[in-house]
Amino acid sequence: NSPHPTQGLTRHEPTPFMLDVSNQSIHLRAVAATLCALTASLLLAPRLPSQSPDPLPTCEANGRVEDVIGSGGIFYASGSFLSATSKDRQTTVPRIGLMAWSARTGELLPWAPTVTHPQYQFRVDSLAVSPDGQTIYFGGLFRTANGVARRNVAAVDLQGNLKAWEPMWLNVGRVRDLKLSADGSKIYIGGEYGVRVYGTRDMQELPDATFQAVILDGNGKDSGVWALELSADEQTLYLG
């Protein structure tokens, strides 16, 4: 018999970045996870027999989907798609990077904000919903939202109308993840060049006494911040 496919591989447990946001100090602790750990976990995972499940009874995006969130009985999706197909597969309509459907019926909803970029392929990488469920924030790579100038992050209401909120002097590049504080007063924005935090009401970057911005070297397309998570007490921000 041939040796086990994982023989000789060594597991390495990753340690995430951690930021202490309780004061002005920042503590970064990072140990990069190796590809060996991922390879070993995939090889050791049990293999299930091939299955061909029936399609989900819902509408679908005709392109890449980057994020999906649910709120108030509605699912919202973002990505780089240009259209969506109805649940019965009979109708295809424009949906430019953003779409929504009923969680109960799977029917496509009219909520349809749009984004554009004059030079590159637009994309909407991340979504966040305000605690009251009335505002959808989205971030990615774009220069307009609903035809109005917005640089990589914007907010709309439940009808898809653009809100006045626009972070001042945002400089994290392409936005890859968004996280709201529990009360919805702060939004953490992570991207190619680091993390910034803004107020959701006054659009101003919050003072260093609350959070000291983290700027990272963003020389490559895979650099920077891809994921954010806040601790339950909101004193630590984890970066991935």
mmCIF file with all atom_site columns, C-alpha atoms in Angstrom, residues 28 48 54 72-73 90 114 131 155 158 178 198-199:
data_model
loop_
_atom_site.group_PDB
_atom_site.id
_atom_site.type_symbol
_atom_site.label_atom_id
_atom_site.label_alt_id
_atom_site.label_comp_id
_atom_site.label_asym_id
_atom_site.label_entity_id
_atom_site.label_seq_id
_atom_site.pdbx_PDB_ins_code
_atom_site.Cartn_x
_atom_site.Cartn_y
_atom_site.Cartn_z
_atom_site.occupancy
_atom_site.B_iso_or_equiv
_atom_site.pdbx_formal_charge
_atom_site.auth_seq_id
_atom_site.auth_comp_id
_atom_site.auth_asym_id
_atom_site.auth_atom_id
_atom_site.pdbx_PDB_model_num
ATOM 1  C CA . LEU A 1 28  ? 0.013   43.091 16.537  1.00 0.00 ? 28  LEU A CA 1
ATOM 2  C CA . LEU A 1 48  ? -18.592 12.112 0.995   1.00 0.00 ? 48  LEU A CA 1
ATOM 3  C CA . ASP A 1 54  ? -31.712 19.767 -6.780  1.00 0.00 ? 54  ASP A CA 1
ATOM 4  C CA . GLY A 1 72  ? -35.514 41.209 8.066   1.00 0.00 ? 72  GLY A CA 1
ATOM 5  C CA . GLY A 1 73  ? -36.453 38.203 5.963   1.00 0.00 ? 73  GLY A CA 1
ATOM 6  C CA . GLN A 1 90  ? -37.734 32.678 -17.129 1.00 0.00 ? 90  GLN A CA 1
ATOM 7  C CA . THR A 1 114 ? -25.540 49.948 -8.971  1.00 0.00 ? 114 THR A CA 1
ATOM 8  C CA . PRO A 1 131 ? -28.552 47.150 13.813  1.00 0.00 ? 131 PRO A CA 1
ATOM 9  C CA . ALA A 1 155 ? -24.637 53.034 2.019   1.00 0.00 ? 155 ALA A CA 1
ATOM 10 C CA . LEU A 1 158 ? -34.056 49.310 1.912   1.00 0.00 ? 158 LEU A CA 1
ATOM 11 C CA . LEU A 1 178 ? -16.787 45.932 6.866   1.00 0.00 ? 178 LEU A CA 1
ATOM 12 C CA . TYR A 1 198 ? -15.541 56.034 10.891  1.00 0.00 ? 198 TYR A CA 1
ATOM 13 C CA . GLY A 1 199 ? -18.687 57.283 12.498  1.00 0.00 ? 199 GLY A CA 1
#
